[in-house]
Short mmCIF file of C-alpha atoms in Angstrom, two decimals:
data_model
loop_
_atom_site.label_atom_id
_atom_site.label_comp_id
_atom_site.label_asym_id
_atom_site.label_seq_id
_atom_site.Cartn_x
_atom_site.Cartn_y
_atom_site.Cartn_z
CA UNK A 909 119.16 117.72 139.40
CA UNK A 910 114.87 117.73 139.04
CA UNK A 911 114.07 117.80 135.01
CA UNK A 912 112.75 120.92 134.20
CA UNK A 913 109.44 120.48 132.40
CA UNK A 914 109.12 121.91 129.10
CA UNK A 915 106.25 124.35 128.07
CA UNK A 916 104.86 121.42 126.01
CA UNK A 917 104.43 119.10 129.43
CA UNK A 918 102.69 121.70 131.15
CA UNK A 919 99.90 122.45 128.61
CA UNK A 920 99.32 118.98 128.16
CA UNK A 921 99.10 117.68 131.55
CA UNK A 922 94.83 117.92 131.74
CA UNK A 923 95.67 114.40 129.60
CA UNK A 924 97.27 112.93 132.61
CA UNK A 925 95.11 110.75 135.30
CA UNK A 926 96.22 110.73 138.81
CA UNK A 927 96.65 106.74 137.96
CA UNK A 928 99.19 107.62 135.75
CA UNK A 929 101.35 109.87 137.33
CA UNK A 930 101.11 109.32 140.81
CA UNK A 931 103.87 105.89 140.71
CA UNK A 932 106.51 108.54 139.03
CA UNK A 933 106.22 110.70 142.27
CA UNK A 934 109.21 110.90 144.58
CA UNK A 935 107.94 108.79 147.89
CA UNK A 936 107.44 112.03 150.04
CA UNK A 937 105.69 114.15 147.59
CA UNK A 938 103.51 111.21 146.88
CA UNK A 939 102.86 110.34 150.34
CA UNK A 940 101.84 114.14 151.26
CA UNK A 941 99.24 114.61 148.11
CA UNK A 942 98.15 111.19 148.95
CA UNK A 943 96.86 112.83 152.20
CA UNK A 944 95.27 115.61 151.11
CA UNK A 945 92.99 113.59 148.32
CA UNK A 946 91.76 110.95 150.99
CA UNK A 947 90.73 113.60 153.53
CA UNK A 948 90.13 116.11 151.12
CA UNK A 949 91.93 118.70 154.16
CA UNK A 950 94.88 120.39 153.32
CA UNK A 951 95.22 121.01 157.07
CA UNK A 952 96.77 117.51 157.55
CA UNK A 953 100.17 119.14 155.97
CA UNK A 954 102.91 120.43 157.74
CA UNK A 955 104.75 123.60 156.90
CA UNK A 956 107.44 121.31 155.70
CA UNK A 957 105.14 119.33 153.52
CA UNK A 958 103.51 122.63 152.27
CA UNK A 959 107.42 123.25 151.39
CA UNK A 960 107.87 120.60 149.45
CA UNK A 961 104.74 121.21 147.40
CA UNK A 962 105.24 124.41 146.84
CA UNK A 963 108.89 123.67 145.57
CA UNK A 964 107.69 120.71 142.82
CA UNK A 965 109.59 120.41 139.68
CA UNK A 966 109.25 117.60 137.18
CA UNK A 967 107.14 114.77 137.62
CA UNK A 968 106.24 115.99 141.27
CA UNK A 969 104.79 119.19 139.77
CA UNK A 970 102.70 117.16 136.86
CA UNK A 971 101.71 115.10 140.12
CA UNK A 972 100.59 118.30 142.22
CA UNK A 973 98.25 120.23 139.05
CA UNK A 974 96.65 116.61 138.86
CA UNK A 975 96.04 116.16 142.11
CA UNK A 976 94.84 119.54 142.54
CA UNK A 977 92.33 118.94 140.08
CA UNK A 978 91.00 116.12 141.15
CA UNK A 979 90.39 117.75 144.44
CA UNK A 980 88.64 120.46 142.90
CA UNK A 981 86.33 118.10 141.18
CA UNK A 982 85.58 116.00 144.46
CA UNK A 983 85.49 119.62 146.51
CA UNK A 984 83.42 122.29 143.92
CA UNK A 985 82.17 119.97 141.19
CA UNK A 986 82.91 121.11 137.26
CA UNK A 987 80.85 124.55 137.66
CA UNK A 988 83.37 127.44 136.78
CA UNK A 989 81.54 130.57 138.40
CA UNK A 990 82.05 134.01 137.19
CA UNK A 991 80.08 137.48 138.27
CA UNK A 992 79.05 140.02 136.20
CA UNK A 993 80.23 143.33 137.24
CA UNK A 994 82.36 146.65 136.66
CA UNK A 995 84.95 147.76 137.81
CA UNK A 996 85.80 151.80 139.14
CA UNK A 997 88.62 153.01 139.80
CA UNK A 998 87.69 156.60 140.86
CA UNK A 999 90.96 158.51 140.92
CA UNK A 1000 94.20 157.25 139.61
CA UNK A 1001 96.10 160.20 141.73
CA UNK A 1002 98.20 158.00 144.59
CA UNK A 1003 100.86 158.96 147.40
CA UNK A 1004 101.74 155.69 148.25
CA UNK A 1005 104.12 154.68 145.58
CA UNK A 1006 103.60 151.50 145.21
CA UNK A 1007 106.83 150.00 142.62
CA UNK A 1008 104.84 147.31 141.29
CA UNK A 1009 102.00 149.83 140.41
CA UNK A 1010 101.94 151.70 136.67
CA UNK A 1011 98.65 152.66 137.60
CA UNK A 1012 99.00 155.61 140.34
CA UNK A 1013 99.79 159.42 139.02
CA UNK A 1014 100.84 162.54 141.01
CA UNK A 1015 98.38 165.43 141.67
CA UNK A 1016 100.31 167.46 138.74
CA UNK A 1017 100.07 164.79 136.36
CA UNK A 1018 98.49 165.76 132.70
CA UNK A 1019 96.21 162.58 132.79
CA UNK A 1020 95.23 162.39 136.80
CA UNK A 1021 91.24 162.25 137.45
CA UNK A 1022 89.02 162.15 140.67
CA UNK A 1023 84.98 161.02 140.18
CA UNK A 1024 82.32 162.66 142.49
CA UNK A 1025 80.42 159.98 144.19
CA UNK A 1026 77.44 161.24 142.16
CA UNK A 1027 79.52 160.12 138.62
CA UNK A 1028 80.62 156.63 140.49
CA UNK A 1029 76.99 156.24 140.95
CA UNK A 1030 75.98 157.03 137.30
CA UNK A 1031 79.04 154.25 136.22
CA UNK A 1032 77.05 151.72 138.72
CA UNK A 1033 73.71 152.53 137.39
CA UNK A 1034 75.50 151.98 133.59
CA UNK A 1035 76.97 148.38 135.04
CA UNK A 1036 73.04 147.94 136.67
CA UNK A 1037 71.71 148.55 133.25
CA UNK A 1038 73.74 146.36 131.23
CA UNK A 1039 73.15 143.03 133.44
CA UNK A 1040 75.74 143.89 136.41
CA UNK A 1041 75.09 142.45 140.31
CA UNK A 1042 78.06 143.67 141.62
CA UNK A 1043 80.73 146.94 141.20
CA UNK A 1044 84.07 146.91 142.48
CA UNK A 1045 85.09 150.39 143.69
CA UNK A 1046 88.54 150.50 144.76
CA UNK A 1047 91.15 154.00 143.53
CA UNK A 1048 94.28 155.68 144.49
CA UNK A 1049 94.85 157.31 147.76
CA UNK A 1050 95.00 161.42 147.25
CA UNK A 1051 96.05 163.92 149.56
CA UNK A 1052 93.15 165.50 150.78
CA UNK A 1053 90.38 163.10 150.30
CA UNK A 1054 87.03 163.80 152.06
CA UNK A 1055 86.62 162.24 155.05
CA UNK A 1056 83.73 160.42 154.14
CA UNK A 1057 84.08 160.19 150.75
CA UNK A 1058 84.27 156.55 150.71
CA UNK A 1059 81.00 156.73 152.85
CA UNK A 1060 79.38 159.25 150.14
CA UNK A 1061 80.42 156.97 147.37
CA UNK A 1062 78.22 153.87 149.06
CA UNK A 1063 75.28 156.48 149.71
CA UNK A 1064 75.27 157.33 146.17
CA UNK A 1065 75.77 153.94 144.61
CA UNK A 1066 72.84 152.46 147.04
CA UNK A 1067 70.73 155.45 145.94
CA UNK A 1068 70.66 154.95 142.34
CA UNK A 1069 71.08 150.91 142.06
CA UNK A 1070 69.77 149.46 145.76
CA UNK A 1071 70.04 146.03 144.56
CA UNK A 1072 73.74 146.15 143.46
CA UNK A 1073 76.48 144.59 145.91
CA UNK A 1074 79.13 146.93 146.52
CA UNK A 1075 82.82 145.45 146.34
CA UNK A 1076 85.17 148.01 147.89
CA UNK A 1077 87.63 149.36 149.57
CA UNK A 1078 91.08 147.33 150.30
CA UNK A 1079 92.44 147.37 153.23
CA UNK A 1080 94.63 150.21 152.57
CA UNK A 1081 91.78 152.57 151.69
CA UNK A 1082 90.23 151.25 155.29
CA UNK A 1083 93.04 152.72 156.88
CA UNK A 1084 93.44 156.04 155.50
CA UNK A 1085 89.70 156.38 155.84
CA UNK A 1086 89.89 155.60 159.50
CA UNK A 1087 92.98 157.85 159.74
CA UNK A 1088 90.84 161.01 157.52
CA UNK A 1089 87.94 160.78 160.22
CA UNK A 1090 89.20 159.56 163.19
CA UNK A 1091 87.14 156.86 163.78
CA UNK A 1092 87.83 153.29 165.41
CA UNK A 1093 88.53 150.66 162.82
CA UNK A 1094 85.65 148.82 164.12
CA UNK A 1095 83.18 151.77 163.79
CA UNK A 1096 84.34 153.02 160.66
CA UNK A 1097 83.66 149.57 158.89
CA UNK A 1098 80.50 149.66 160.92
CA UNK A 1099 79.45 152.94 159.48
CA UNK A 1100 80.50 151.55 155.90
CA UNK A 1101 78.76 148.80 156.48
CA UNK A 1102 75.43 150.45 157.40
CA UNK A 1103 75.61 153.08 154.03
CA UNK A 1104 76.13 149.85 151.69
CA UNK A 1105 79.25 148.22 152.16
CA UNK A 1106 79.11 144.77 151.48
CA UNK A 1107 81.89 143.15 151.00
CA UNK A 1108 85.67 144.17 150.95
CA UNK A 1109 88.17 142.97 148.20
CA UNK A 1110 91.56 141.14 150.38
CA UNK A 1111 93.51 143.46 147.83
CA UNK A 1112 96.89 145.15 149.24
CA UNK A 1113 97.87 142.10 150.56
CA UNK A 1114 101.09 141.01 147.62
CA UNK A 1115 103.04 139.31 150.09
CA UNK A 1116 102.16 139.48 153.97
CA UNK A 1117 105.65 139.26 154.99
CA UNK A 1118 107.32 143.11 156.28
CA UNK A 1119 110.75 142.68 154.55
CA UNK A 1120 109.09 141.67 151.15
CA UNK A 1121 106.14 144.92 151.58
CA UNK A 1122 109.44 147.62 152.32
CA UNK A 1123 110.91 146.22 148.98
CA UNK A 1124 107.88 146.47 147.22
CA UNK A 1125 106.07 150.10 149.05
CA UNK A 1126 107.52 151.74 151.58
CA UNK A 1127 104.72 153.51 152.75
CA UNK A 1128 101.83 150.78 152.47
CA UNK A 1129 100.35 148.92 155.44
CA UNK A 1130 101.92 146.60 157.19
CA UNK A 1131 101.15 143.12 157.27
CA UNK A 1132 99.59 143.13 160.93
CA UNK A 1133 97.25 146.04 159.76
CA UNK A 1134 96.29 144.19 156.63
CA UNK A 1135 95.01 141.30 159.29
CA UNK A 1136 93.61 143.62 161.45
CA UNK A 1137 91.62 144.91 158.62
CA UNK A 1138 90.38 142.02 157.52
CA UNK A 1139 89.39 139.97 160.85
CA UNK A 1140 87.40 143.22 162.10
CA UNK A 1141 85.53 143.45 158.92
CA UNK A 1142 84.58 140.14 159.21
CA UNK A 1143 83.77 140.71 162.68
CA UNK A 1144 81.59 143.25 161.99
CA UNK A 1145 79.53 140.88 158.96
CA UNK A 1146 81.60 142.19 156.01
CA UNK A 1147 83.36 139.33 154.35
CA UNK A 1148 86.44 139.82 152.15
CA UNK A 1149 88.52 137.92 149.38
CA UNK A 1150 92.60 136.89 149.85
CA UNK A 1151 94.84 137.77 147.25
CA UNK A 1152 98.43 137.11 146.90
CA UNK A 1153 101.06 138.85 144.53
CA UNK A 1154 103.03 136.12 142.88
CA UNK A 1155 106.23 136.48 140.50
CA UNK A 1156 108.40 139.29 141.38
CA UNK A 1157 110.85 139.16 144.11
CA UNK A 1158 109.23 136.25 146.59
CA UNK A 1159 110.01 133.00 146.83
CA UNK A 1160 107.57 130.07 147.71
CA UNK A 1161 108.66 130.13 151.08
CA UNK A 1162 106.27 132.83 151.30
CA UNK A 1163 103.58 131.98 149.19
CA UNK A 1164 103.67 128.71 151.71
CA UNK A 1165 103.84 130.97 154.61
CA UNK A 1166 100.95 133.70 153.30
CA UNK A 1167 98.62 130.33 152.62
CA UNK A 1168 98.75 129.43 156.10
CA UNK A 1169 98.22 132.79 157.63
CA UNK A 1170 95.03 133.22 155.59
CA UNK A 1171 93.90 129.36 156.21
CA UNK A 1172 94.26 130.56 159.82
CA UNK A 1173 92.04 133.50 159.54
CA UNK A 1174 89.60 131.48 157.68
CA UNK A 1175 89.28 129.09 160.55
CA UNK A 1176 89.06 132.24 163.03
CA UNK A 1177 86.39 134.12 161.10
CA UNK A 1178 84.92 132.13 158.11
CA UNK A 1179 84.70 135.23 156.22
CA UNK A 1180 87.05 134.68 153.18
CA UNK A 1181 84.53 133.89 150.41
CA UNK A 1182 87.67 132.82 147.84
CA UNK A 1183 91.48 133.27 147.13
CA UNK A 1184 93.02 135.06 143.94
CA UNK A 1185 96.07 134.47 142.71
CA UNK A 1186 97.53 137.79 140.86
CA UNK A 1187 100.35 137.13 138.65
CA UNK A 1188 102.77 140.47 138.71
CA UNK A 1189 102.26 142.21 135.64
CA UNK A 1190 106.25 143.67 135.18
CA UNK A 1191 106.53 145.54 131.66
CA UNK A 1192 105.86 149.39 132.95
CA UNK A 1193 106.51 148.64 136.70
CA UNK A 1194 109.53 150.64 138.59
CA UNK A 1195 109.69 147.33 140.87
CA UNK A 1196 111.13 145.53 137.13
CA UNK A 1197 113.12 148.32 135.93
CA UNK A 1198 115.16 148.93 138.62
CA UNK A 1199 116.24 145.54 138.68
CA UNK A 1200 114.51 144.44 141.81
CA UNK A 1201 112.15 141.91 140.27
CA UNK A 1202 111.74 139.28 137.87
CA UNK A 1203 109.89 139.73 134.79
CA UNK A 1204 106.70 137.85 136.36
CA UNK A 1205 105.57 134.27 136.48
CA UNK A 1206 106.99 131.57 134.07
CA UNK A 1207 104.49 129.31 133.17
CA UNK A 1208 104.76 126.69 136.21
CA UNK A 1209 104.90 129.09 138.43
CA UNK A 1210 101.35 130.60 137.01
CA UNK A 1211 100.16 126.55 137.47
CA UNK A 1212 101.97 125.68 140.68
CA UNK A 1213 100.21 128.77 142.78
CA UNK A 1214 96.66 127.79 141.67
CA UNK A 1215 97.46 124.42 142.56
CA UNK A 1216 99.10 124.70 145.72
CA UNK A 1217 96.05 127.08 146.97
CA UNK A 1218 93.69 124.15 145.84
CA UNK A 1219 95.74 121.31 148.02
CA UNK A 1220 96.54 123.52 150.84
CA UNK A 1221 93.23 125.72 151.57
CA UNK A 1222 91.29 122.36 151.07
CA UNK A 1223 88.48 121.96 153.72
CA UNK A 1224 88.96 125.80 154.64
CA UNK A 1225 88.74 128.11 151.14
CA UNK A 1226 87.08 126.14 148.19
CA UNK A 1227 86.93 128.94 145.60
CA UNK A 1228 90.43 129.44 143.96
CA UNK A 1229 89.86 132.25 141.35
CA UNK A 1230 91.86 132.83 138.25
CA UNK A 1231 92.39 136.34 137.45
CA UNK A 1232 91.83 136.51 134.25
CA UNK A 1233 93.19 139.78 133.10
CA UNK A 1234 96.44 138.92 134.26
CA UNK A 1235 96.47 135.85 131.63
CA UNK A 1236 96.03 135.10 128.45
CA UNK A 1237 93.00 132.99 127.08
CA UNK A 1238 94.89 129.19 126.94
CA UNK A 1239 96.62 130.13 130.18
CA UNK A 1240 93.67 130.88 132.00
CA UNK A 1241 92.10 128.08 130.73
CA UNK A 1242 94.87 125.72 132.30
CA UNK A 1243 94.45 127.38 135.71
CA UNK A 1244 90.93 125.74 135.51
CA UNK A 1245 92.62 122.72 135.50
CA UNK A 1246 95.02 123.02 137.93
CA UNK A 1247 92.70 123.43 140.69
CA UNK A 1248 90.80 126.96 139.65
CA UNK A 1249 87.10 127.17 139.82
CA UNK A 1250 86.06 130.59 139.46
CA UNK A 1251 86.87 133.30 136.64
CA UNK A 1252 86.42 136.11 139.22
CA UNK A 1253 84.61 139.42 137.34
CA UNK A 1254 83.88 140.39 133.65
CA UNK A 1255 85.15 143.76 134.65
CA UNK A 1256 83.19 146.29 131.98
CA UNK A 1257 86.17 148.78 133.24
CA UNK A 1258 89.55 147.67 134.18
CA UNK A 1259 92.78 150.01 134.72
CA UNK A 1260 95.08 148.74 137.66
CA UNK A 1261 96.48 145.98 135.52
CA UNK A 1262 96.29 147.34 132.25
CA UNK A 1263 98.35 150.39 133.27
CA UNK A 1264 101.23 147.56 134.45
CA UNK A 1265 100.86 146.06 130.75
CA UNK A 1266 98.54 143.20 131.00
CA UNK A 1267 97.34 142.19 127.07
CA UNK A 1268 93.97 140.16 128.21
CA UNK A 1269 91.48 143.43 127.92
CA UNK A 1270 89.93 145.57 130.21
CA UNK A 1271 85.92 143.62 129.43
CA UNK A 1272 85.30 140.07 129.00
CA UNK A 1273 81.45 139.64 128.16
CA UNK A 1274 79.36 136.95 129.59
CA UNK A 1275 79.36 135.15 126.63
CA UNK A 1276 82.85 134.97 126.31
CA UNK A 1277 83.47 133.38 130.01
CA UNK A 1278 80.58 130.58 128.68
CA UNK A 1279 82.88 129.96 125.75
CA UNK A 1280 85.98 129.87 127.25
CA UNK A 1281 84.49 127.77 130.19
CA UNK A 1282 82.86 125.15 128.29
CA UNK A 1283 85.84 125.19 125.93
CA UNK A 1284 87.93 124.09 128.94
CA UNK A 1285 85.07 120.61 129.44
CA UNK A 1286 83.24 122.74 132.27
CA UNK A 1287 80.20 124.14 132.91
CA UNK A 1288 79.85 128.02 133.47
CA UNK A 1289 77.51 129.50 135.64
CA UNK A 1290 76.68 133.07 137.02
CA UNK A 1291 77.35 133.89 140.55
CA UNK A 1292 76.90 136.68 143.07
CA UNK A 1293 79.76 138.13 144.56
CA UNK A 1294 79.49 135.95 147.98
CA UNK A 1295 78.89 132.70 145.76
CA UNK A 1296 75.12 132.49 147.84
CA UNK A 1297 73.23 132.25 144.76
CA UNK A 1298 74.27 130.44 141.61
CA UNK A 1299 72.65 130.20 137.67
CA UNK A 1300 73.96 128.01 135.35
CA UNK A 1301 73.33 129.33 131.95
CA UNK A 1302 74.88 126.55 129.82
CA UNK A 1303 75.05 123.02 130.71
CA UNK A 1304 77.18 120.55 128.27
CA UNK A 1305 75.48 116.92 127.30
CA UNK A 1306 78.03 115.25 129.14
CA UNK A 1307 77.37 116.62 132.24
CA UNK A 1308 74.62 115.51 135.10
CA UNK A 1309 73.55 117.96 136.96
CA UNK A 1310 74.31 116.22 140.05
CA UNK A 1311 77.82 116.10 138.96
CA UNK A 1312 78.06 119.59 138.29
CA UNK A 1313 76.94 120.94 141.57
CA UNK A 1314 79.28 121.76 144.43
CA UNK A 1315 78.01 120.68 147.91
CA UNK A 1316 77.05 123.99 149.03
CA UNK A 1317 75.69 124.62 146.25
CA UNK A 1318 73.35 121.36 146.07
#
C-alpha cells in the first residue's frame, strides 16, 4: 500500500531539495522525472509515464512538486506574473445547464441581468481608470441574444478604452455566436477579431473527454468543437489560454489524457499563451448534490495538477497559472511552488466562482499579489495578458536580476 502523505508533508515540502528526495523515489518514477529535468521536455514521456506521474502518492508525489519546481526555476525563472484586469460577466441568464455551474439563472429568475454593450463599456472604462490592461468578458448564453452582440460589445469596449486588450468569449459563446448569425467559424472569429478581439479565454473546456462533458452538461460543446474553436482562432491570430476542471468526477487518466491533447495543439498552432488549473468549486453545485461528484480537490490533488502541467507541458506551455479565487491564500501560495508561475488576473469583478462558493474574494489588489508573491521567496511582476511585455515592480535583495528573468523574457 503507498503511504498517504499527511497535510503536514505537503505544506512543508518547499523545504525539500531534489538531493534529498530524489534516492526515496521508486526506480521508475525516478527514472521518468529524471528525464524531464535533464532535457527540460516533458515530450520525452510516454502516456504510461505521464500515468504514473499523474498517479504519485507518498514519497513519489514529494518527488514530483520538487521536481516540478525546479523545472520551473530552470524554465521561467522566480518572476510570478500577474495582470491587472476586471472581470464582466454581462448576463448571468443561461440555457445550457451546466451542473457544476451556481452561477447561471433562468429568464424568470428574480435576480437575472443582461448589460448593453454601452454599460460593458462604461465597466471597461472603470477597470481603464483604475490601472486595468486587460477585461475579461465572458456571460451566460440567453435565448435570444443579438446576433452580434458579442461583436457590439468589442465595438463599444474599443471605443471608449482603445488601448485595453479584450479577453473574451469561450469557446461556447463562439459557437452560439456563429450559430445566431450564420457565419463560418473562421469568419466569425475573423470579424471578432477585426472589432477588437484579442485574445480568447480556453474556458469550457473541464474535461475534453465526451462521456465526462454528458455527465457534467448535456447540452455544452463537444470536445471536437472545443478544438475546433480553438485551432481556428489561432489560425486566424487570436491566441487562447487551456483550462482544465479538476476534482469532481474525473480521474487522472484524463487529466493525463487532456495534457496531451493540448501539448498537441500547442505544437500545431503555438497559440496557447498558458494553462489554468480550476479546482471545482462543489458547495452550491447540482453536479455535488446529486451525488455525482466529489466535494472538490483534496489538497494533493490541488499540488499534483500544477505539478504534473509543469513536468508534462515542459518545452511546449511554460506559464502554469494558479487560479487564485479558487484557493485560499497559503494554498495558492504552495501552487507557486509546485511548478506555478503566474497568479492569472486581480479580477476587480468576479461571479462564476463565487456563485459555486469559492471564499478567496471576488478582487485581489495589486498590492496584495506583491505581498503574497514575495511572501512565497519570489519576485512579482506585472504582465499583459499575452505575457509580451513584463514590469517588475518589486524586486527582493536576494534576487539578481539575471536570475529572475525567464528566457523570453531576457
Amino acid at each position: 500500500m503507498p503511504r498517504i502523505l499527511t497535510q503536514s508533508e505537503l505544506e512543508s515540502f518547499p523545504s525539500l531539495e531534489w538531493q534529498d528526495i530524489a534516492p526515496r523515489l521508486t526506480p521508475a518514477f525516478h527514472a521518468a522525472l529524471e528525464q524531464v529535468l535533464e532535457t527540460e521536455d516533458g515530450r520525452f514521456l510516454s502516456r504510461e509515464q505521464s500515468l504514473l506521474l499523474a498517479n504519485a502518492d507518498g514519497d513519489d508525489l514529494l518527488g514530483l512538486l520538487v521536481a516540478a519546481n525546479d523545472l520551473r526555476r530552470e524554465l521561467v525563472g522566480n518572476l510570478v506574473t500577474y495582470v491587472v484586469n476586471r472581470n464582466i460577466n454581462f448576463t448571468n441568464i443561461c440555457f445550457v445547464g451546466c451542473k457544476f455551474c451556481a452561477f447561471s439563472r433562468g429568464p424568470r429568475e428574480s435576480d437575472t441581468y443582461f448589460l448593453s454593450p454601452d454599460q460593458v463599456a462604461e465597466k471597461a472604462k472603470q477597470a481603464w481608470d483604475l490601472g486595468a490592461t486587460e477585461v475579461c468578458i465572458q456571460g451566460g448564453l440567453p435565448h435570444g441574444l443579438p446576433p452580434f452582440y458579442y461583436r457590439d460589445i468589442l465595438r463599444a469596449v474599443k471605443n471608449v478604452t482603445p488601448g485595453m486588450h479584450i479577453h473574451a468569449f469561450s469557446p461556447m459563446e463562439i459557437v452560439y455566436g456563429v450559430e445566431l448569425t450564420g457565419m463560418p467559424l473562421d469568419g466569425y472569429l475573423r470579424m471578432l477579431r477585426d472589432n477588437g478581439l484579442d485574445t480568447l479565454p480556453g474556458t469550457a473546456a473541464e474535461i475534453l473527454d465526451d462521456q465526462v462533458r454528458n455527465i457534467l452538461s448535456r447540452n455544452k460543446l463537444s470536445t471536437g468543437q472545443w478544438i475546433e474553436v480553438i485551432r481556428t482562432a489561432h489560425r486566424c491570430g487570436i491566441r487562447s489560454t487551456s483550462t482544465l476542471m479538476y476534482g469532481h468526477v474525473e480521474t487522472t487518466a484524463h487529466w493525463v489524457d487532456q495534457i496531451l491533447l493540448l501539448r498537441n495543439l500547442q505544437q500545431e498552432t503555438g497559440g496557447l499563451t498558458e494553462f489554468v488549473p480550476l479546482g471545482f468549486v462543489h458547495q452550491n453545485t447540482l453536479l455535488f448534490h446529486q451525488g455525482l461528484a466529489r466535494s472538490g480537490p483534496s489538497l494533493a490533488e490541488h499540488l499534483k495538477i500544477h505539478a504534473l502541467a509543469r513536468v508534462m507541458f515542459a518545452g511546449t506551455i511554460n506559464n502554469i497559472q494558479v487560479s487564485w479565487v479558487k484557493l485560499n491564500r497559503n494554498l495558492s501560495q504552495l501552487c507557486l511552488h509546485a511548478g506555478a508561475n503566474d497568479y492569472g488576473g486581480t479580477l476587480m469583478e468576479e461571479n462564476i466562482s463565487r456563485e459555486a462558493g469559492a471564499t478567496a474574494g471576488q478582487y485581489t489588489s495589486p498590492e496584495a499579489f506583491r505581498s503574497l508573491i514575495l511572501e512565497a521567496g519570489r519576485i512579482p511582476a506585472e504582465r499583459n495578458t499575452p505575457y509580451t511585455r513584463i514590469h517588475i515592480k518589486q524586486q527582493p535583495e536576494q534576487f539578481t536580476m539575471e536570475q529572475s528573468l525567464a528566457p523570453e523574457f531576457a
